[in-house]
XYZ file of C-alpha atoms in Angstrom:
389
model
C -39.588 -54.378 -2.362
C -35.884 -53.825 -1.752
C -35.409 -52.607 -5.333
C -38.254 -50.113 -4.926
C -36.801 -48.941 -1.593
C -33.336 -48.508 -3.138
C -34.765 -46.587 -6.093
C -36.721 -44.326 -3.753
C -33.618 -43.591 -1.667
C -31.647 -42.766 -4.803
C -34.402 -40.455 -6.015
C -34.557 -38.694 -2.647
C -30.760 -38.272 -2.684
C -30.857 -36.746 -6.161
C -33.597 -34.321 -5.087
C -31.702 -33.281 -1.923
C -28.455 -32.716 -3.840
C -30.262 -30.787 -6.577
C -32.005 -28.589 -4.005
C -28.666 -27.972 -2.240
C -26.934 -26.728 -5.375
C -29.989 -24.705 -6.358
C -29.884 -22.998 -2.960
C -26.270 -21.975 -3.547
C -27.402 -19.766 -6.410
C -29.352 -17.573 -3.985
C -26.921 -17.729 -1.061
C -23.540 -16.196 -0.250
C -21.827 -19.334 -1.503
C -22.393 -18.917 -5.204
C -18.692 -19.492 -5.819
C -17.079 -22.305 -3.828
C -13.639 -21.808 -5.334
C -11.820 -18.801 -6.715
C -8.891 -17.791 -8.892
C -5.700 -17.006 -6.969
C -2.354 -15.823 -8.379
C 0.932 -17.097 -6.938
C 4.052 -14.943 -7.427
C 7.501 -16.549 -7.118
C 10.916 -17.320 -8.649
C 11.581 -20.769 -10.140
C 14.377 -19.797 -10.761
C 13.185 -16.830 -12.856
C 10.289 -14.567 -11.973
C 6.940 -16.196 -12.756
C 3.288 -16.400 -11.725
C 0.751 -19.239 -11.605
C -3.025 -18.867 -11.602
C -4.721 -21.553 -9.514
C -8.172 -22.518 -8.237
C -8.459 -22.615 -4.443
C -11.278 -22.434 -1.877
C -12.540 -18.995 -0.902
C -10.423 -18.064 2.146
C -11.656 -18.244 5.709
C -11.521 -15.135 7.868
C -10.986 -14.534 11.578
C -13.006 -12.559 14.132
C -11.097 -9.311 13.443
C -10.994 -9.707 9.660
C -13.104 -8.900 6.614
C -13.684 -11.073 3.558
C -13.629 -8.719 0.576
C -14.637 -9.404 -3.011
C -11.784 -7.898 -5.009
C -12.893 -5.521 -7.740
C -9.464 -3.946 -8.275
C -5.996 -4.827 -6.974
C -3.045 -2.447 -6.896
C 0.571 -3.483 -7.506
C 3.634 -2.383 -5.546
C 7.406 -2.837 -6.048
C 7.506 -5.233 -3.093
C 5.355 -7.657 -5.117
C 8.339 -8.603 -7.277
C 10.996 -8.008 -4.613
C 9.713 -10.066 -1.687
C 9.712 -13.448 -3.503
C 13.459 -13.034 -4.171
C 15.762 -15.464 -2.297
C 17.580 -12.557 -0.641
C 14.285 -11.199 0.696
C 11.501 -13.506 1.922
C 11.831 -16.266 -0.704
C 8.110 -17.060 -0.580
C 5.673 -18.548 -3.091
C 2.477 -16.727 -2.250
C -0.125 -14.300 -3.577
C 1.831 -11.024 -3.244
C -1.097 -8.642 -3.787
C -1.729 -6.325 -0.828
C -3.818 -3.424 -2.195
C -7.542 -4.053 -2.597
C -10.646 -2.099 -3.468
C -13.903 -3.975 -3.493
C -17.071 -4.979 -1.684
C -17.345 -6.500 1.782
C -18.653 -10.073 1.495
C -18.541 -11.014 5.182
C -17.171 -9.729 8.486
C -15.698 -11.438 11.533
C -17.529 -11.561 14.844
C -15.430 -8.752 16.377
C -15.476 -6.408 13.380
C -17.054 -3.022 13.972
C -18.058 -0.277 11.533
C -18.286 -2.581 8.492
C -21.081 -4.664 7.016
C -21.736 -6.787 3.962
C -22.038 -4.675 0.811
C -19.818 -1.791 1.951
C -17.480 -0.236 -0.627
C -13.997 -0.398 0.872
C -10.276 -0.324 0.230
C -7.681 -1.992 2.394
C -4.262 -3.498 2.896
C -3.709 -7.240 3.202
C -1.056 -8.662 5.568
C 2.141 -8.822 3.515
C 3.767 -12.147 2.567
C 0.874 -14.263 3.829
C -1.798 -16.243 1.938
C -5.179 -14.744 1.004
C -3.662 -11.841 -0.985
C -5.428 -9.450 -3.329
C -4.452 -10.985 -6.691
C -7.580 -13.113 -6.374
C -11.358 -12.972 -6.507
C -11.544 -12.680 -2.720
C -9.074 -11.472 -0.109
C -8.927 -11.095 3.666
C -7.827 -7.929 5.492
C -7.616 -7.027 9.207
C -10.216 -4.431 10.132
C -7.653 -1.793 11.195
C -6.268 -1.535 7.655
C -9.634 -1.213 5.868
C -11.479 2.040 5.169
C -14.710 3.002 3.436
C -14.470 4.751 0.083
C -16.968 7.354 -1.161
C -19.402 6.603 -3.958
C -17.659 9.235 -6.059
C -14.360 7.296 -6.057
C -13.743 4.459 -8.502
C -12.468 1.109 -7.275
C -9.475 1.528 -9.566
C -8.405 4.809 -7.964
C -9.040 3.452 -4.474
C -6.796 0.452 -5.170
C -3.801 2.788 -5.566
C -4.056 4.057 -2.002
C -3.705 1.551 0.880
C -0.111 0.267 1.089
C 1.527 3.460 -0.183
C -0.623 5.635 2.083
C 0.091 3.545 5.186
C 3.806 3.545 4.294
C 3.815 7.331 4.003
C 1.917 7.656 7.280
C 4.246 5.359 9.237
C 7.236 7.269 7.881
C 5.871 10.733 8.631
C 4.158 10.157 11.948
C 5.676 7.070 13.583
C 9.279 7.467 12.402
C 9.806 11.181 11.815
C 7.288 12.078 14.542
C 5.780 14.913 12.553
C 2.351 16.261 13.575
C -0.762 14.597 12.147
C -3.150 16.734 10.062
C -5.368 17.422 13.087
C -2.476 18.280 15.432
C -2.332 22.029 15.056
C -2.684 25.343 16.841
C -3.905 28.225 14.698
C -1.947 30.800 16.652
C 1.250 29.015 15.630
C 0.538 29.046 11.903
C 3.139 31.148 10.181
C 5.379 31.370 13.235
C 6.351 27.780 13.992
C 7.174 25.824 10.857
C 8.903 22.440 10.545
C 10.860 22.012 7.272
C 10.640 18.640 5.517
C 12.432 17.136 2.521
C 10.666 14.341 0.614
C 13.050 12.536 -1.713
C 11.392 10.727 -4.629
C 8.180 12.734 -4.414
C 6.812 11.449 -7.741
C 6.593 7.856 -6.491
C 3.290 6.750 -4.956
C 4.742 6.715 -1.436
C 6.498 10.054 -1.931
C 3.403 11.645 -3.461
C 1.196 10.440 -0.605
C 3.746 11.676 1.959
C 3.530 15.071 0.262
C -0.287 15.038 0.301
C -0.420 14.124 3.986
C 2.310 16.539 5.080
C 0.746 19.549 3.378
C -2.497 19.021 5.359
C -0.800 20.385 8.469
C 0.142 24.061 8.068
C 2.894 23.760 10.681
C 4.968 21.607 8.292
C 7.003 23.666 5.854
C 8.682 24.501 3.728
C 8.102 21.117 2.089
C 10.926 20.510 -0.372
C 10.425 17.721 -2.920
C 13.115 16.085 -5.006
C 12.234 14.534 -8.349
C 13.744 13.781 -11.733
C 11.565 13.079 -14.750
C 8.522 13.209 -12.451
C 9.043 16.873 -11.570
C 6.111 18.012 -13.732
C 3.817 15.535 -11.962
C 4.940 16.798 -8.545
C 4.472 20.400 -9.655
C 0.972 19.701 -10.990
C -0.093 17.885 -7.836
C 0.766 20.900 -5.687
C 1.868 20.840 -2.079
C 5.611 21.289 -2.527
C 7.060 24.687 -1.690
C 10.123 23.887 -3.795
C 11.123 21.129 -6.234
C 14.774 20.183 -6.627
C 16.216 17.989 -9.381
C 17.902 15.066 -7.632
C 20.130 14.577 -10.692
C 21.600 18.059 -10.406
C 25.356 18.148 -9.657
C 24.611 21.047 -7.306
C 21.786 19.336 -5.427
C 23.271 19.929 -1.964
C 23.503 23.658 -2.647
C 20.034 23.612 -4.230
C 18.533 22.012 -1.111
C 20.259 24.515 1.175
C 18.961 27.368 -0.954
C 15.408 26.001 -0.721
C 15.741 25.724 3.071
C 16.900 29.318 3.395
C 17.971 30.053 6.944
C 15.997 27.144 8.422
C 17.606 24.028 9.856
C 16.414 20.650 8.589
C 15.485 17.995 11.134
C 13.275 15.697 9.022
C 13.997 13.808 5.786
C 11.641 11.292 4.162
C 13.540 9.191 1.604
C 11.047 7.430 -0.676
C 13.787 6.191 -3.016
C 16.926 5.694 -0.965
C 20.331 5.121 -2.514
C 23.926 6.010 -1.723
C 23.348 9.207 -3.696
C 20.223 10.235 -1.764
C 21.713 9.406 1.635
C 24.749 11.512 0.691
C 22.852 14.686 -0.162
C 20.204 14.315 2.539
C 22.670 13.803 5.382
C 24.668 16.746 4.027
C 21.780 19.100 4.828
C 20.213 17.282 7.811
C 21.062 18.548 11.280
C 23.083 15.935 13.255
C 20.214 15.778 15.751
C 17.637 15.217 12.997
C 15.628 12.203 11.848
C 15.917 10.236 8.587
C 13.567 7.516 7.368
C 13.620 5.457 4.161
C 11.275 3.097 2.339
C 13.553 0.438 0.871
C 15.921 -1.804 2.746
C 19.601 -1.048 3.062
C 21.309 -4.313 2.120
C 23.588 -4.503 5.165
C 21.147 -2.844 7.546
C 21.200 0.719 8.778
C 24.137 -0.079 11.025
C 26.125 -2.455 8.815
C 29.337 -1.862 6.894
C 27.927 -0.752 3.526
C 28.202 2.719 2.040
C 24.686 3.875 2.973
C 25.176 2.673 6.540
C 28.585 4.345 6.762
C 27.123 7.644 5.603
C 24.304 7.466 8.153
C 26.675 6.581 10.986
C 29.006 9.432 10.070
C 26.043 11.804 10.007
C 25.149 10.736 13.554
C 21.395 11.364 13.614
C 18.440 9.021 14.070
C 17.662 6.714 11.116
C 15.098 3.959 10.574
C 13.595 2.092 7.657
C 9.813 2.250 7.340
C 8.106 -1.047 8.168
C 4.524 -0.652 6.986
C 3.724 -4.144 8.271
C 3.783 -2.638 11.764
C 0.104 -1.708 11.351
C -0.684 -5.432 11.429
C 1.434 -6.353 14.447
C 2.663 -5.131 17.813
C 6.440 -5.379 17.382
C 6.276 -1.589 17.547
C 3.834 -0.693 20.315
C 0.573 0.775 19.088
C 0.984 -0.364 15.488
C -2.538 -1.748 15.158
C -4.026 1.321 16.823
C -2.129 3.555 14.444
C -3.475 1.592 11.469
C -7.025 2.003 12.741
C -6.605 5.732 13.348
C -5.188 6.287 9.855
C -8.035 4.272 8.305
C -10.664 6.411 10.020
C -8.768 9.590 9.098
C -8.529 8.429 5.483
C -12.306 7.928 5.341
C -12.792 11.558 6.354
C -10.144 12.898 3.975
C -11.570 10.958 1.012
C -15.145 11.983 1.762
C -14.131 15.645 2.036
C -12.011 15.520 -1.127
C -8.818 16.299 0.803
C -6.976 13.198 -0.411
C -6.974 11.451 -3.782
C -5.426 8.351 -5.287
C -2.383 8.052 -7.523
C -2.362 8.016 -11.353
C -2.719 4.447 -12.589
C -2.570 2.181 -15.612
C -4.993 -0.723 -16.030
C -3.293 -4.103 -16.391
C -4.408 -5.878 -19.552
C -6.082 -9.323 -19.229
C -6.725 -9.142 -15.504
C -4.785 -11.582 -13.335
C -3.220 -13.093 -16.463
C -1.433 -9.778 -17.048
C -0.001 -9.246 -13.553
C 3.285 -11.014 -14.327
C 4.048 -8.643 -17.210
C 3.065 -5.640 -15.085
C 5.378 -6.660 -12.238
C 8.236 -7.156 -14.692
C 7.640 -3.589 -15.912
C 7.774 -2.439 -12.288
C 11.027 -4.319 -11.798
C 12.515 -2.820 -14.955
C 11.311 0.687 -14.005
C 9.007 1.005 -17.026
C 5.901 2.111 -15.147
C 6.639 5.842 -15.120
C 4.864 7.608 -12.271
C 1.765 5.431 -12.516
C 0.648 2.488 -10.418
C -0.564 -0.718 -12.050
C -4.144 -1.670 -11.194
C -5.735 -5.012 -12.083
C -9.464 -5.453 -12.634
C -10.238 -8.982 -11.525
C -13.243 -9.194 -13.865
C -10.883 -8.805 -16.848
C -9.431 -12.261 -16.130
C -10.425 -14.955 -18.618
C -12.659 -17.586 -17.064
C -13.958 -15.486 -14.179
C -17.736 -15.225 -14.025
C -18.672 -11.824 -12.608
C -22.400 -12.476 -12.418
């Protein structure tokens, strides 16, 4: 009797377990684990592909199935010992499909096509099958836009927006008065306009007719900037007469706003030479000794005497700068409108070969400045061993 009872219990257990796993095939839990790419130095730059559980998400977050992930220069910089010295999934740009939403998330539902920015230097990044993003840095993308193009947008767009509107305090696209068009114009110089951040700053700035002339600096990317439109003048930053060239482009107008998308001692020198001492300067990359340290860039900025601040795009995920999260949400909703109306587009891109297995080589190309004017985009489905069904 006991043997029969034991056999029956075993049979029932097998049936229950079999039914459980069969149910997973028709539920949201088809995949219990996922591929995740770590980016770090040990001691040289390297990446490791691992299997981990699908990440959990909070009440204000979205779980997104990653179709395409965009790469940024910070992805190879931030793991460096002199930066954040972290061993983490460095991907922050995502385009994909909403898999689940937190209890407090509004305006999004499962199945939505979206793009978004992950919280930098934290787990659950976008070099993976699934990622998690706060709702304020996620926006819907139109059916006409590919996931690959959408993946080029989030981090660079938010960086450009923080620089233009939070730091330089320029008017947003919808802040305008038609009677002032043509009479009240605000000149702007965008240095490094062929980079993704510089190009997006140019696209956003030209949406408001009160900003102008918009003067772009570029080197080998000048043809790209010219083709993209938006710049009233393009100046070669390698020219030995660049200061005079910038002044000529400005005409009789004073310059109070400079957006430096590729700051260096050289760029700070020529920008502060034409900026009014009461103007505003903002830059994308860190100045090694800080804006008020003893290095050459800092010395130049202090001698100039105006207002200067590095762009911290992470402010859209925190409240160190008041209103950061609100600003992120406003820009996300604005971006939805601009994309739907065809008023904003992504950046040129190159597909990374072999999916996540090819990210390391792509980031090394970024580090060695071999990416041209294009962004690297990774299709997760191109990774060996990932089942896309």
